[in-house]
Short mmCIF file of N, CA, C and O in Angstrom, two decimals:
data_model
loop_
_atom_site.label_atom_id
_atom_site.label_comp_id
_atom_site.label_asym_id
_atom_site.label_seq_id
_atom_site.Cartn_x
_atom_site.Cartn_y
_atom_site.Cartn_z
N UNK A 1 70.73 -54.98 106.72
CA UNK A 1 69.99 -55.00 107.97
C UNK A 1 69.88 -53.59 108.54
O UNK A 1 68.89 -53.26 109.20
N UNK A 2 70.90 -52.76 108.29
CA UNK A 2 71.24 -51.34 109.05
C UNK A 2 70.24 -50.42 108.22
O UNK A 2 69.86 -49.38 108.76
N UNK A 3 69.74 -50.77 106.80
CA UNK A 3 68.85 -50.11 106.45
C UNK A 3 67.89 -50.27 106.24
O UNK A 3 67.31 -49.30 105.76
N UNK A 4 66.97 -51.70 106.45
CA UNK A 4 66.20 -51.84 106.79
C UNK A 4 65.56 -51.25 108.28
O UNK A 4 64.42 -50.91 108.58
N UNK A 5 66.81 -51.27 109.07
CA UNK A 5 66.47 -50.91 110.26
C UNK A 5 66.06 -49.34 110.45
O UNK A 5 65.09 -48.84 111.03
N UNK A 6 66.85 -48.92 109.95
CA UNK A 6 66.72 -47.33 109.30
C UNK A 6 65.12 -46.54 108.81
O UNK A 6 64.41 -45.55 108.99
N UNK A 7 65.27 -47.88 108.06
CA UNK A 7 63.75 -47.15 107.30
C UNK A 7 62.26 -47.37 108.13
O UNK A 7 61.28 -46.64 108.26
N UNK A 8 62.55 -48.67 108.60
CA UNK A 8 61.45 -48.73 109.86
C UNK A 8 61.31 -48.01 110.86
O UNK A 8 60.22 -48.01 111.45
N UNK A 9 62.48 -47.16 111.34
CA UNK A 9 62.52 -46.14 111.94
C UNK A 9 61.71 -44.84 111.81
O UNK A 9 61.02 -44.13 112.54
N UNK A 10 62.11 -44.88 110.51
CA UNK A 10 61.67 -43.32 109.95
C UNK A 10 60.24 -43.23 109.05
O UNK A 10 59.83 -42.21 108.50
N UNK A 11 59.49 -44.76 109.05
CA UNK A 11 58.42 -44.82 108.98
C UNK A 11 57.37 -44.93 110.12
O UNK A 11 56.18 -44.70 109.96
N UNK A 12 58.00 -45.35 111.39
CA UNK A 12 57.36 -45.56 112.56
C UNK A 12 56.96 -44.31 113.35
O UNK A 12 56.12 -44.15 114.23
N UNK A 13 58.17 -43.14 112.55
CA UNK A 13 58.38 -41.95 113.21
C UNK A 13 57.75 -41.35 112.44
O UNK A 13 57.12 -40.50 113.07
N UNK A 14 57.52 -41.29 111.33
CA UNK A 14 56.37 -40.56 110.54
C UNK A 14 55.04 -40.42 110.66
O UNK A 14 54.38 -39.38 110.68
N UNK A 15 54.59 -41.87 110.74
CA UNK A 15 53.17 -42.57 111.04
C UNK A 15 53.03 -41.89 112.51
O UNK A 15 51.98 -41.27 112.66
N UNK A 16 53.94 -41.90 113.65
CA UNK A 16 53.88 -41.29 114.67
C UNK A 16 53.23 -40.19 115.14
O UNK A 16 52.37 -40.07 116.01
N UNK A 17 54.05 -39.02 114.07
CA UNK A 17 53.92 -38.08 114.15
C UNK A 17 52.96 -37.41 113.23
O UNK A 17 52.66 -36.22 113.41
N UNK A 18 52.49 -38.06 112.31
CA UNK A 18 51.10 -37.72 111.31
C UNK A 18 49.79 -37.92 112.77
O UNK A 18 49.02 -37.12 113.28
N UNK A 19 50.04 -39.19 112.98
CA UNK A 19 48.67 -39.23 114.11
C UNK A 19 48.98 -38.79 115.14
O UNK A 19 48.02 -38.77 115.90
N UNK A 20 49.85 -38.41 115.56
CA UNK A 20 49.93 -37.41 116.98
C UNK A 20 48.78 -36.23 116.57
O UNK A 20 47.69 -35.98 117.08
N UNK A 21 49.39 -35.74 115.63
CA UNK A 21 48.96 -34.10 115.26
C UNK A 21 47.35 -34.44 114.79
O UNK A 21 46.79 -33.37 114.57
N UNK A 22 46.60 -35.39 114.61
CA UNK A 22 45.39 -35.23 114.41
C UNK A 22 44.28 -34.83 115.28
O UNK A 22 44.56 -34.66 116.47
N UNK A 23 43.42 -34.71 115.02
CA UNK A 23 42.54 -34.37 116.03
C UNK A 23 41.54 -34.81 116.84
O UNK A 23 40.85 -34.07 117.52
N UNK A 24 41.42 -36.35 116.78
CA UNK A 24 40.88 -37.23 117.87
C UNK A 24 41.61 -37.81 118.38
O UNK A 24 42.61 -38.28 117.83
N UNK A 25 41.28 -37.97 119.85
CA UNK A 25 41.93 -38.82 120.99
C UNK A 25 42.91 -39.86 120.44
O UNK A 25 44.13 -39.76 120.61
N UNK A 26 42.16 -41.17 119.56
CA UNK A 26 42.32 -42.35 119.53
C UNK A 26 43.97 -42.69 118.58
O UNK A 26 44.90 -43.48 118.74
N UNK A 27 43.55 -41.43 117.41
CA UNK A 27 44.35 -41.50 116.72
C UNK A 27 46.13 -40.91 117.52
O UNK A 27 47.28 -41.26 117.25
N UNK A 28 45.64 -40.06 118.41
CA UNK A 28 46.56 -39.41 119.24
C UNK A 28 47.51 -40.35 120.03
O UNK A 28 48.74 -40.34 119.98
N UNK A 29 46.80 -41.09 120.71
CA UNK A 29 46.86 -42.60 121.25
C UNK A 29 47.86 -43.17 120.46
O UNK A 29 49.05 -42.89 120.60
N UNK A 30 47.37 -44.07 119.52
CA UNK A 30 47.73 -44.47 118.55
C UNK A 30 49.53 -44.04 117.62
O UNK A 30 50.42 -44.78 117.23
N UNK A 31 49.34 -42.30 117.57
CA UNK A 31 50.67 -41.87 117.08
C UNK A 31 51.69 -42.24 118.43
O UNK A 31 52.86 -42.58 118.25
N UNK A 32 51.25 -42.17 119.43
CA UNK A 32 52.34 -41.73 120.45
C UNK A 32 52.92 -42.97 120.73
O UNK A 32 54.15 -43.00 120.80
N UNK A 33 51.91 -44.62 121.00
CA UNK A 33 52.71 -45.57 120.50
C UNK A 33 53.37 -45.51 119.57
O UNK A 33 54.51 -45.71 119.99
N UNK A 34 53.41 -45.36 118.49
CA UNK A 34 54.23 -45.83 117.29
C UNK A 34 55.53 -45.62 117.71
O UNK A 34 56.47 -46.41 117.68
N UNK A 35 55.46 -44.04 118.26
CA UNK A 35 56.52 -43.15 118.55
C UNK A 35 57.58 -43.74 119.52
O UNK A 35 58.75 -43.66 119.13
N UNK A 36 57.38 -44.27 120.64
CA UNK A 36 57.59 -45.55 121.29
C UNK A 36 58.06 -46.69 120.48
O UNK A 36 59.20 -47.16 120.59
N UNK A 37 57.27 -47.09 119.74
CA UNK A 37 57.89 -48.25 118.93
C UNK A 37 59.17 -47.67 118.32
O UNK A 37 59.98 -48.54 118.00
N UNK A 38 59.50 -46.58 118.12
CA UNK A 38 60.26 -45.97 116.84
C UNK A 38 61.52 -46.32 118.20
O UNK A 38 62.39 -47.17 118.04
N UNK A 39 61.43 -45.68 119.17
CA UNK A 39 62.75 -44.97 119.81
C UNK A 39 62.97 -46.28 120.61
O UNK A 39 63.89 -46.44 121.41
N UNK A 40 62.06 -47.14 120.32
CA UNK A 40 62.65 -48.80 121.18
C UNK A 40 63.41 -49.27 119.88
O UNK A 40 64.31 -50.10 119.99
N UNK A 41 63.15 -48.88 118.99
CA UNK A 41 64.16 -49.62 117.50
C UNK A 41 64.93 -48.71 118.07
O UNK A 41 65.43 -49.13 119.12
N UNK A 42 65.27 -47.44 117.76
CA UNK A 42 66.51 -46.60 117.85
C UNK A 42 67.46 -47.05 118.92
O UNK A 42 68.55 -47.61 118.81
N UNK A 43 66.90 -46.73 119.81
CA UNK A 43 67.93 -47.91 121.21
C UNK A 43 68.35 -48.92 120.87
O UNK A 43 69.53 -49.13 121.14
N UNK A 44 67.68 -49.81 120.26
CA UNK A 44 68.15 -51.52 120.06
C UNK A 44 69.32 -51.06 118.97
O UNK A 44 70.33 -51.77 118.98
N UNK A 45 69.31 -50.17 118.21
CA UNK A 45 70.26 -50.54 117.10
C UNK A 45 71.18 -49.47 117.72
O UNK A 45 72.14 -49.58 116.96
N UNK A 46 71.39 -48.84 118.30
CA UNK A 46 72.57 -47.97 118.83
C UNK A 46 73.85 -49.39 119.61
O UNK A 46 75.08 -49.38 119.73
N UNK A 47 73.13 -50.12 119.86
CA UNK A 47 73.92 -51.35 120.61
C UNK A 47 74.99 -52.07 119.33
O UNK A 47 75.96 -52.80 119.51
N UNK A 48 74.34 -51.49 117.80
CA UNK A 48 74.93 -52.85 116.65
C UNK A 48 74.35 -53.98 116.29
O UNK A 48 74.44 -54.96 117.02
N UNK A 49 73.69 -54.01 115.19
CA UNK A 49 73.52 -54.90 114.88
C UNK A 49 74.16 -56.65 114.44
O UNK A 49 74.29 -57.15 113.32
N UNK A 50 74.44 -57.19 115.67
CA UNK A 50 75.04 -58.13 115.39
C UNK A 50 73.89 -59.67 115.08
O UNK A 50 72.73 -59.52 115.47
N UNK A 51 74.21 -60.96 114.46
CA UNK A 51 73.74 -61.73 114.21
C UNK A 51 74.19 -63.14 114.95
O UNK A 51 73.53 -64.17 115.10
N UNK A 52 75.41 -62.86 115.32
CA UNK A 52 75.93 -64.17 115.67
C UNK A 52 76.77 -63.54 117.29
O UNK A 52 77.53 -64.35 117.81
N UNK A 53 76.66 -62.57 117.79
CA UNK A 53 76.65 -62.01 119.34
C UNK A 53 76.35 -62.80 120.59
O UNK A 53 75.30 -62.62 121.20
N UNK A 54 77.29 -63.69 120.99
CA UNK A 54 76.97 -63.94 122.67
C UNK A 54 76.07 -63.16 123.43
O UNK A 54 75.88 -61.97 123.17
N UNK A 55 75.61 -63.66 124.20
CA UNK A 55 75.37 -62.59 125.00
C UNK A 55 76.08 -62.48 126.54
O UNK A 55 75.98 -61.43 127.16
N UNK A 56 76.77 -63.59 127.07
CA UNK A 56 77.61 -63.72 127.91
C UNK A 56 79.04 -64.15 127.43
O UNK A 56 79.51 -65.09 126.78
N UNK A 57 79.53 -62.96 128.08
CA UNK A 57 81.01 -62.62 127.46
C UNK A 57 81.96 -63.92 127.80
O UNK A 57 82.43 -63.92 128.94
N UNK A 58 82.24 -64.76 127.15
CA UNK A 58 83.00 -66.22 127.18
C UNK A 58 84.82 -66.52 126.75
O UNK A 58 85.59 -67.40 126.37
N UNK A 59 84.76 -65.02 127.16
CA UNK A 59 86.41 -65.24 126.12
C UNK A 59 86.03 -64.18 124.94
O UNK A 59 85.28 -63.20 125.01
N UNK A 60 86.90 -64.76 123.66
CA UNK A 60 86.88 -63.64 123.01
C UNK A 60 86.15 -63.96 121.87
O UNK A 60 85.56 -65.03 122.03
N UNK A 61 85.91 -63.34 120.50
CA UNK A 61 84.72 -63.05 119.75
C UNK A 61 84.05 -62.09 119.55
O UNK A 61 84.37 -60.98 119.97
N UNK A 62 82.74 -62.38 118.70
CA UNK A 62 81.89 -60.97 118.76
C UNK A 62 80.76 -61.40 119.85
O UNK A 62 80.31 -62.53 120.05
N UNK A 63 80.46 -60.30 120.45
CA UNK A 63 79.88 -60.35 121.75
C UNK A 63 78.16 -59.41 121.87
O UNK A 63 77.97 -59.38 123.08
N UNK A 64 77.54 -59.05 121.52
CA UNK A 64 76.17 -58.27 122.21
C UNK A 64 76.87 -57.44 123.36
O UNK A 64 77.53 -57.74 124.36
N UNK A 65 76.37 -56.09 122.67
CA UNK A 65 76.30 -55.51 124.28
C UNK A 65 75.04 -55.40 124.87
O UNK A 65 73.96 -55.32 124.28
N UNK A 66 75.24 -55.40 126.13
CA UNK A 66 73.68 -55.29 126.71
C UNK A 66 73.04 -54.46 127.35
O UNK A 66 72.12 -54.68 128.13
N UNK A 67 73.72 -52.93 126.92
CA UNK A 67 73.39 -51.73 127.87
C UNK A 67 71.63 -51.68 126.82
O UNK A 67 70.51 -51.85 127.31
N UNK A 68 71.94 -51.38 125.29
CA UNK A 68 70.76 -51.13 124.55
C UNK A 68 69.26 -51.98 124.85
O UNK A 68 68.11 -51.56 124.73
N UNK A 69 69.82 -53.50 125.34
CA UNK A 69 68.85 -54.32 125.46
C UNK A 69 68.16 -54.08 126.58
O UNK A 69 66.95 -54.29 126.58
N UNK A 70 68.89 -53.54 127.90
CA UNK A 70 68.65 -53.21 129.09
C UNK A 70 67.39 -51.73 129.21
O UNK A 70 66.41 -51.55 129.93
N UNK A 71 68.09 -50.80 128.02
CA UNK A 71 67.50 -49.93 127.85
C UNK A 71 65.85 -49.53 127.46
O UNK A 71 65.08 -48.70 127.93
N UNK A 72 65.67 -50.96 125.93
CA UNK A 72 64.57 -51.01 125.34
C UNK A 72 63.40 -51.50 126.28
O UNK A 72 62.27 -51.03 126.27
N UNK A 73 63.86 -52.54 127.11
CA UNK A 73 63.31 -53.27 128.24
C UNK A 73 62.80 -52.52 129.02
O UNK A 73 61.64 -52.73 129.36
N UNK A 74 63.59 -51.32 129.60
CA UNK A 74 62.50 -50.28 130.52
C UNK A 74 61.79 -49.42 129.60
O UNK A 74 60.70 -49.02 130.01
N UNK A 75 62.27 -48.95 128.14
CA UNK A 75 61.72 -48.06 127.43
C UNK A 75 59.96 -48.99 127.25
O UNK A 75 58.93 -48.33 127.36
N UNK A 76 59.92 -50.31 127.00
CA UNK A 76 58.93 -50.87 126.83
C UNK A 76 57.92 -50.69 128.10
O UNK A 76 56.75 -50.31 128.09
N UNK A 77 58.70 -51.05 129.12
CA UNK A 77 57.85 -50.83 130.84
C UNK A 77 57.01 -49.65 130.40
O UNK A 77 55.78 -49.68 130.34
N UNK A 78 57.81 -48.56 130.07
CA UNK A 78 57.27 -46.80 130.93
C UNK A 78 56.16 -46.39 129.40
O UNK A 78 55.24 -45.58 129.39
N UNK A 79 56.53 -47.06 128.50
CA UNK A 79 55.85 -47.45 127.24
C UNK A 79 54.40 -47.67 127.43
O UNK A 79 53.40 -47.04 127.10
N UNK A 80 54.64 -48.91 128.15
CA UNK A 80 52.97 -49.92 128.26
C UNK A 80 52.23 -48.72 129.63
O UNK A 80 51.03 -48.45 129.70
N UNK A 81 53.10 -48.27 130.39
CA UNK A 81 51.86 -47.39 131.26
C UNK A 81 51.83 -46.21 130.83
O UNK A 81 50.93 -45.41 131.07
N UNK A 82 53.03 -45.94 130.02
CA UNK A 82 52.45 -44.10 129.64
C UNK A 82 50.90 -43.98 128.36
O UNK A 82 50.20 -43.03 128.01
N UNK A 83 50.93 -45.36 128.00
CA UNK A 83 49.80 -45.19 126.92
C UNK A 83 48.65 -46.16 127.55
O UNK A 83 47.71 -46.58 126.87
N UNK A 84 48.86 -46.52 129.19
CA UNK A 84 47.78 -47.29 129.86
C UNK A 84 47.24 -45.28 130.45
O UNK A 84 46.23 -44.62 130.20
N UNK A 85 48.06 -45.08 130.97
CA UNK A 85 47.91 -43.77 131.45
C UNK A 85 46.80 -42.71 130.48
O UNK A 85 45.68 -42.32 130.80
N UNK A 86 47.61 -42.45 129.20
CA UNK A 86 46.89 -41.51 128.03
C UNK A 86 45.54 -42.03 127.83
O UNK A 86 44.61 -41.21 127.80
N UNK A 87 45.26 -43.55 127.67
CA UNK A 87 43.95 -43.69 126.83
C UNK A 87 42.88 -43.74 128.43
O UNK A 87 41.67 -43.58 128.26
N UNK A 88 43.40 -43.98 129.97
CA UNK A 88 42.87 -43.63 130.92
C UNK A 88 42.24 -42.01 130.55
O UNK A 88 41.08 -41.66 130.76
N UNK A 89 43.15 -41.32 130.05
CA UNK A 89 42.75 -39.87 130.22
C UNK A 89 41.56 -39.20 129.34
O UNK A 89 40.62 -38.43 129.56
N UNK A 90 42.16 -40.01 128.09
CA UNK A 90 41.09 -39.96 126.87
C UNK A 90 39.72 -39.95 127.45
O UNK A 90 38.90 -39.03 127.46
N UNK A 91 39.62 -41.53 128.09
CA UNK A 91 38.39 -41.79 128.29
C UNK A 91 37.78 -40.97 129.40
O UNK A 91 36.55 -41.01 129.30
N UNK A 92 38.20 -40.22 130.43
CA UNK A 92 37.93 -39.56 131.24
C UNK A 92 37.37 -37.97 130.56
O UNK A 92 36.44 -37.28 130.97
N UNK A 93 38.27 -37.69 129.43
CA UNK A 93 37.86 -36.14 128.76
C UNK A 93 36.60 -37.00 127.56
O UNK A 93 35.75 -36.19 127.20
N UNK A 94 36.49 -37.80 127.23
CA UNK A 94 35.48 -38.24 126.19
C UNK A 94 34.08 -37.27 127.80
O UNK A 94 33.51 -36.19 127.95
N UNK A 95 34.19 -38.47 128.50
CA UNK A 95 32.98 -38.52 129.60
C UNK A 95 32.84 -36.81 130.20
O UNK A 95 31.79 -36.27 130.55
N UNK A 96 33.83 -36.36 130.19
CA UNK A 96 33.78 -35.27 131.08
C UNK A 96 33.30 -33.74 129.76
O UNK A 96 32.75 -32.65 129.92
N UNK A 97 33.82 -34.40 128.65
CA UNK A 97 33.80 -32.85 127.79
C UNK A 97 32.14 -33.57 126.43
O UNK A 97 31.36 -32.82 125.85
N UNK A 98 32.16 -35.09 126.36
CA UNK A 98 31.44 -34.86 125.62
C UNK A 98 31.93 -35.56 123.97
O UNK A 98 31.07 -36.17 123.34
N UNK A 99 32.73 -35.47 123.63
CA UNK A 99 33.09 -35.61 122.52
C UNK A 99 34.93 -36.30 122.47
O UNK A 99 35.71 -36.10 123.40
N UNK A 100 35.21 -36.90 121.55
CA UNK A 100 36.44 -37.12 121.44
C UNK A 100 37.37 -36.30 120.71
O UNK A 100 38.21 -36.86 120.00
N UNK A 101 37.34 -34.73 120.80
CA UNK A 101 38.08 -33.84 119.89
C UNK A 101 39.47 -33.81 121.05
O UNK A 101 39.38 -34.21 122.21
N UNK A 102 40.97 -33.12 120.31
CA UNK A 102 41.89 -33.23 121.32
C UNK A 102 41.30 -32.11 122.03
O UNK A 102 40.89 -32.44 123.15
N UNK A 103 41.01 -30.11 121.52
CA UNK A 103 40.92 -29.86 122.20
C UNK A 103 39.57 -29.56 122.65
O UNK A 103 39.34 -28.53 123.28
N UNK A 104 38.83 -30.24 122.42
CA UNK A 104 37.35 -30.59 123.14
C UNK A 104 36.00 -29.61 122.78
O UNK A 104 34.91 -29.63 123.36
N UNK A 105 36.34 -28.91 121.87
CA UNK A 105 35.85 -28.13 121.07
C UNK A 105 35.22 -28.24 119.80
O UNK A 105 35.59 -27.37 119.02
N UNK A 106 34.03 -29.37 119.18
CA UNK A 106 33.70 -29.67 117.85
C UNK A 106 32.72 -28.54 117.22
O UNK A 106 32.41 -28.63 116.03
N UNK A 107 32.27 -27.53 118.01
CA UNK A 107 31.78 -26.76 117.29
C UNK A 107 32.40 -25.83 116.60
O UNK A 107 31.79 -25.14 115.80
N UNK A 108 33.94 -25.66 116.87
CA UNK A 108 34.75 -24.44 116.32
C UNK A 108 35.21 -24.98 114.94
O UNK A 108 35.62 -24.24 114.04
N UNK A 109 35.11 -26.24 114.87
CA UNK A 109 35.92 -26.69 113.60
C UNK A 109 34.73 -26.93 112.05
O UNK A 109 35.11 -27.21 110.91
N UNK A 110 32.91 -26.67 112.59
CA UNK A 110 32.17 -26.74 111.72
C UNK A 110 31.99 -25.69 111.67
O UNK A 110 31.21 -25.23 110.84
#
């Protein structure tokens, strides 16, 4: 499970960071969720992967902690508006510059 978890990580973070660095908006968009997706896995598994975890502490056993879960939960909040926010902006530099390049410039690159 710990390496499965692992590798989804470091593919989420790849894919991330390949489309961050491209050069239209959408795809930009696009990397910076992933990137998000990546560091909401990373949080969740800093907690342990448990399978059979309470989640209200009942005595004794293996238990869930719930700082990580607490964590992913706002990481998801600031998540859904920082990329309600970005593709707001996108669409504002599409209208305002013309084109969907990041830096708004398509004649320098032909």
């Amino acid at each position: 499970m710990e390496l499965l978890y692992a590798m989804t990580t470091g593919v989420l973070t790849a894919s991330g960071l390949y489309l961050t660095l491209r050069g239209r908006t959408f795809p930009v968009v696009v990397g910076l969720t992933l990137l998000s997706y990546a560091v909401n896995l990373f949080l969740f598994s800093m907690g342990g992967l448990t399978t059979d975890g309470a989640a209200i502490v009942s005595g004794g056993g293996n238990v869930a902690d719930p700082l990580p879960q607490a964590l992913v939960l706002t990481a998801i909040v600031i998540g859904f508006a920082m990329t309600a926010f970005v593709v707001i902006l996108a669409m504002r530099a599409r209208s305002e510059v013309g084109n969907d390049h990041v830096d708004g410039n398509k004649e320098d690159r032909e």
